[in-house]
Coordinates of C-alpha atoms and ligand atoms in Angstrom, one line a residue:
M1 CA -13.2 11.3 9.9
D2 CA -15.1 13.5 12.3
E3 CA -14.4 17.3 12.2
C4 CA -12.4 18.9 15.2
I5 CA -14.9 21.4 16.6
I6 CA -12.8 22.5 19.6
Q7 CA -9.2 23.1 19.1
L8 CA -7.1 24.5 21.9
E9 CA -3.4 24.3 21.8
H10 CA -0.7 25.6 24.2
A11 CA -3.2 27.6 26.3
T12 CA -1.7 29.2 29.4
V13 CA -3.8 31.2 32.0
R14 CA -2.4 33.1 34.8
R15 CA -3.8 34.8 37.9
A16 CA -1.7 37.0 40.2
G17 CA 1.4 35.7 38.3
V18 CA 0.7 32.0 38.9
P19 CA -0.2 29.7 35.8
I20 CA -3.5 28.2 36.8
L21 CA -3.7 26.6 33.3
D22 CA -0.1 25.7 32.1
D23 CA 0.4 25.1 28.3
V24 CA -2.8 22.9 27.9
S25 CA -4.0 21.6 24.6
F26 CA -7.3 20.1 24.3
L27 CA -8.9 19.0 21.1
V28 CA -12.6 17.7 20.7
K29 CA -14.4 16.2 17.7
R30 CA -17.8 16.5 16.7
N31 CA -20.0 13.8 18.4
E32 CA -17.2 13.1 20.8
H33 CA -18.0 13.4 24.8
V34 CA -15.3 14.2 27.3
A35 CA -15.4 14.1 31.2
I36 CA -12.8 16.4 32.7
I37 CA -12.0 15.3 36.5
G38 CA -9.3 16.3 38.8
P39 CA -8.9 17.5 42.5
N40 CA -10.1 20.9 43.7
G41 CA -8.2 23.8 42.0
A42 CA -6.8 21.5 39.4
G43 CA -8.0 24.0 36.5
K44 CA -11.2 22.3 35.2
S45 CA -13.5 25.2 35.4
T46 CA -10.8 27.5 33.9
L47 CA -10.6 25.1 31.1
V48 CA -14.4 25.1 30.4
Q49 CA -14.2 29.0 30.8
L50 CA -11.6 29.1 28.0
L51 CA -14.0 27.2 25.7
S52 CA -17.0 29.6 26.2
E53 CA -14.5 32.6 26.0
E54 CA -15.5 33.7 29.4
I55 CA -11.6 34.2 29.9
H56 CA -8.7 34.3 27.4
P57 CA -5.3 32.5 27.2
L58 CA -2.2 34.5 27.3
Y59 CA -0.8 35.4 23.9
S60 CA 2.0 33.1 22.7
P61 CA 2.8 32.4 18.8
L62 CA 1.8 28.8 19.5
T63 CA -1.4 29.5 21.2
K64 CA -4.5 28.7 19.3
R65 CA -8.2 28.6 20.1
I66 CA -10.4 27.5 17.2
L67 CA -13.9 26.9 18.0
F68 CA -16.4 25.5 15.4
G69 CA -13.7 26.4 12.8
K70 CA -13.2 29.9 13.7
A71 CA -10.5 31.7 15.7
K72 CA -12.4 35.0 16.1
W73 CA -16.1 35.0 17.5
D74 CA -18.5 37.7 18.6
V75 CA -19.3 36.1 22.1
L76 CA -23.0 36.1 21.7
S77 CA -22.8 34.2 18.4
L78 CA -20.5 31.7 19.8
R79 CA -22.7 31.2 22.9
S80 CA -25.7 30.2 20.5
H81 CA -23.6 27.1 19.8
L82 CA -23.0 26.3 23.4
G83 CA -25.2 25.0 26.3
I84 CA -23.6 26.2 29.5
V85 CA -24.2 25.3 33.1
S86 CA -21.8 26.3 35.7
Q87 CA -21.7 27.9 39.3
G88 CA -20.6 31.0 38.0
L89 CA -23.6 31.3 35.6
Q90 CA -26.0 30.3 38.3
Y91 CA -24.5 33.2 40.4
L92 CA -25.3 35.7 37.6
C93 CA -28.7 34.5 37.3
N94 CA -29.5 34.9 40.8
S95 CA -31.8 37.9 40.2
S96 CA -35.3 38.8 40.2
Y97 CA -36.1 37.3 36.8
K98 CA -38.6 34.4 37.0
G99 CA -37.8 30.9 36.0
W100 CA -39.2 31.1 32.6
E101 CA -37.5 34.4 31.7
I102 CA -34.2 32.9 32.4
V103 CA -35.0 29.8 30.4
I104 CA -36.2 31.6 27.3
S105 CA -33.3 34.0 27.5
G106 CA -30.9 31.2 26.6
F107 CA -32.3 31.9 23.0
F108 CA -30.6 35.4 23.1
S109 CA -27.5 34.2 25.1
S110 CA -28.6 36.8 27.8
I111 CA -29.7 36.6 31.4
G112 CA -33.4 37.3 31.6
L113 CA -35.2 39.5 29.1
D114 CA -34.6 42.8 28.1
F115 CA -36.8 45.3 26.0
H116 CA -34.8 44.3 22.8
H117 CA -35.6 40.6 23.1
H118 CA -38.5 39.6 21.1
Y119 CA -39.4 36.0 21.7
T120 CA -41.9 34.2 19.4
E121 CA -44.4 31.6 20.0
Q122 CA -42.0 28.9 18.7
H123 CA -39.5 30.2 21.5
Q124 CA -42.4 29.9 23.9
R125 CA -43.3 26.3 23.0
K126 CA -39.7 25.1 23.2
M127 CA -39.2 26.9 26.6
E128 CA -42.3 25.1 27.9
E129 CA -41.1 21.9 26.5
V130 CA -37.6 21.9 28.1
M131 CA -39.1 23.1 31.4
H132 CA -41.2 20.2 31.6
R133 CA -38.4 18.0 30.5
Y134 CA -36.3 19.3 33.6
D135 CA -39.3 19.1 35.9
A136 CA -39.1 22.9 36.2
W137 CA -42.3 23.9 35.0
H138 CA -43.8 24.4 38.5
L139 CA -40.8 27.2 38.9
R140 CA -41.8 29.1 35.9
D141 CA -43.1 32.2 37.9
K142 CA -40.8 31.9 40.8
Q143 CA -38.1 34.4 41.0
M144 CA -34.4 33.0 40.7
N145 CA -33.4 34.8 43.9
R146 CA -36.2 32.8 45.8
M147 CA -35.1 29.4 44.6
S148 CA -33.3 26.6 46.4
S149 CA -29.8 25.8 44.6
G150 CA -31.2 22.7 43.3
E151 CA -34.4 24.5 41.7
A152 CA -32.1 27.0 40.2
R153 CA -29.8 24.5 38.7
R154 CA -33.0 22.8 37.0
I155 CA -33.7 26.1 35.5
L156 CA -29.9 26.5 34.2
L157 CA -30.2 23.2 32.7
A158 CA -33.4 24.0 30.9
R159 CA -32.0 27.5 29.8
A160 CA -28.7 25.6 28.3
N161 CA -30.9 23.3 26.3
V162 CA -33.4 25.6 25.0
H163 CA -31.7 26.8 22.0
D164 CA -30.6 23.3 20.7
P165 CA -26.8 24.0 21.2
Q166 CA -24.1 21.8 19.4
V167 CA -22.1 21.6 22.6
M168 CA -23.2 21.3 26.0
L169 CA -20.7 22.6 28.6
L170 CA -21.5 21.3 31.9
D171 CA -19.4 22.4 35.0
E172 CA -20.5 20.4 38.1
A173 CA -24.0 20.5 36.6
V174 CA -25.4 18.0 39.0
S175 CA -24.4 19.7 42.4
N176 CA -27.5 20.2 44.4
L177 CA -29.7 18.1 42.3
D178 CA -31.4 15.4 44.4
F179 CA -31.2 11.7 43.3
P180 CA -34.3 11.5 41.3
S181 CA -33.2 14.7 39.4
R182 CA -29.8 13.2 38.8
L183 CA -31.4 10.3 37.2
Q184 CA -33.5 12.5 35.0
Y185 CA -30.2 14.5 34.1
R186 CA -28.5 11.4 33.0
G187 CA -31.5 10.7 30.8
T188 CA -31.1 13.9 29.2
L189 CA -27.4 13.4 28.7
E190 CA -28.3 10.1 27.0
Q191 CA -30.9 12.0 24.8
L192 CA -28.2 14.6 23.7
D193 CA -25.9 11.9 22.9
K194 CA -28.6 10.4 20.5
E195 CA -29.2 13.8 19.0
G196 CA -25.6 14.0 18.0
K197 CA -24.7 16.8 20.5
T198 CA -21.1 16.9 22.0
I199 CA -21.0 16.7 25.8
I200 CA -18.1 18.3 27.7
L201 CA -18.5 17.9 31.5
A202 CA -16.5 18.8 34.4
T203 CA -17.3 16.9 37.6
H204 CA -16.4 15.3 40.9
E205 CA -19.3 13.0 40.7
L206 CA -18.2 10.1 38.5
S207 CA -21.8 8.7 38.3
E208 CA -22.6 11.8 35.9
I209 CA -20.4 10.1 33.4
I210 CA -23.1 8.1 31.3
P211 CA -21.8 5.0 29.3
A212 CA -21.7 7.2 26.1
I213 CA -18.9 9.3 27.5
N214 CA -15.9 7.3 26.9
R215 CA -13.1 9.9 27.0
I216 CA -11.9 11.0 30.3
V217 CA -9.5 14.0 30.9
V218 CA -7.7 14.2 34.2
M219 CA -6.3 17.7 35.3
Q220 CA -3.9 18.3 38.1
N221 CA -2.2 21.5 39.0
G222 CA -3.1 23.5 35.8
R223 CA -2.0 20.6 33.4
I224 CA -3.7 17.7 31.5
V225 CA -2.0 14.5 33.1
A226 CA -4.1 11.9 31.5
D227 CA -6.4 11.7 28.6
G228 CA -7.9 8.5 27.2
P229 CA -10.7 6.0 27.3
K230 CA -12.6 5.5 30.4
K231 CA -11.5 2.0 31.1
D232 CA -7.9 3.0 31.1
I233 CA -8.2 6.1 33.1
L234 CA -10.7 5.3 35.8
N235 CA -8.2 3.0 37.6
E236 CA -7.5 3.3 41.3
R237 CA -3.8 3.5 40.9
L238 CA -3.9 6.5 38.6
L239 CA -6.5 8.4 40.6
S240 CA -4.9 7.5 43.7
E241 CA -1.6 9.3 42.5
V242 CA -3.5 12.4 41.1
Y243 CA -5.6 12.8 44.2
G244 CA -2.7 12.0 46.7
N245 CA -5.1 9.7 48.6
R246 CA -6.1 5.9 48.2
V247 CA -9.1 6.1 45.9
F248 CA -11.5 3.3 45.6
I249 CA -13.7 2.7 42.5
D250 CA -16.7 0.9 41.9
E251 CA -18.8 0.1 38.6
R252 CA -22.4 -0.6 38.4
E253 CA -24.3 -0.9 35.1
G254 CA -21.9 1.2 33.3
L255 CA -21.9 4.0 35.9
Y256 CA -18.9 4.7 38.2
S257 CA -18.5 5.8 41.7
A258 CA -15.3 6.8 43.6
W259 CA -14.4 7.5 47.3
C260 CA -11.3 7.8 49.6
Ligands
LIG301 N1 -10.0 35.0 40.1 C1 -9.0 34.2 40.5 N2 -8.1 34.7 41.0 C2 -6.9 33.9 41.5 N3 -7.0 32.5 41.4 C3 -8.0 31.9 40.8 C4 -9.1 32.7 40.3 N4 -9.8 31.8 39.9 C5 -9.4 30.7 39.9 N5 -8.2 30.9 40.7 C6 -7.3 29.5 40.8 O1 -7.2 28.8 39.8 C7 -6.9 27.4 40.1 C8 -7.8 26.7 39.1 O2 -9.2 26.9 39.5 P1 -10.4 26.2 38.8 O3 -11.7 26.9 39.4 O4 -10.3 26.3 37.5 O5 -10.3 24.8 39.4 P2 -11.3 23.6 39.3 O6 -10.4 22.3 39.0 O7 -12.5 23.8 38.8 O8 -11.6 23.4 41.0 P3 -12.9 22.9 41.8 O9 -12.9 21.3 41.6 O10 -12.7 23.1 43.2 O11 -14.0 23.5 41.1 C9 -7.3 27.3 41.6 O12 -6.1 27.2 42.4 C10 -7.9 28.7 41.9 O13 -7.6 28.9 43.3

């Protein structure tokens, strides 16, 4: 049986006294892929941030957060197992660092390079390889704070992959990417699947959910309200209920799209 690499049990997060994640349990096995969907404010990003230890759950005797078999992590070591793309990270990376510096800093779980970061030729080769893969090589010497959102997103995707992480945590990773870049991104997800990586993505864009991602988690009001195989979850009745609007779903060549 596949090992459970993410074990979150009875996790609650409060902001201003309000539970924005309410007693959520979420388990992921090695090589399993999960897409998290749900309306704005449902708690998707909060769940992803719990997994990368950007935030912490409230203490309760029932609460567990065991990541890669360990309950306690030094956050930099944990991040070396994760490839993260999120709006929050993009905001932090909006600096005068150049594209290549942000990508290579993925090896150190840092944002850009500092005097104590010593990169090797091997790091450099891998940085060049992923920047080509994400069609970002032309952005290598451009400052992050002079890039368009889509250009910066490509840099973040390259950074997330550069250190060969076990788990990709992708929170609305395709936003701002143009159509050809989305196609390329899906190709990369397929490649990650072939390499045996675990993909966890939160998205509003169902076409991001490649055929290899078969488990869908639906969130609403800080809770997981559905969790199961794609064919059971991506149905118009269930999604119409969750989104509070009539939702239409279409499927073409294994990719889905939804609209109201
Ligand atoms: N720092 C904060 N202070 C107060 N409330 C917050 C804070 N961060 C998030 N929230 C609230 O927590 C809830 C969940 O937010 P979260 O970003 O996890 O939702 P989401 O499902 O990712 O939404 P979206 O699809 O809009 O990105 C929202 O109601 C949001 O307003």
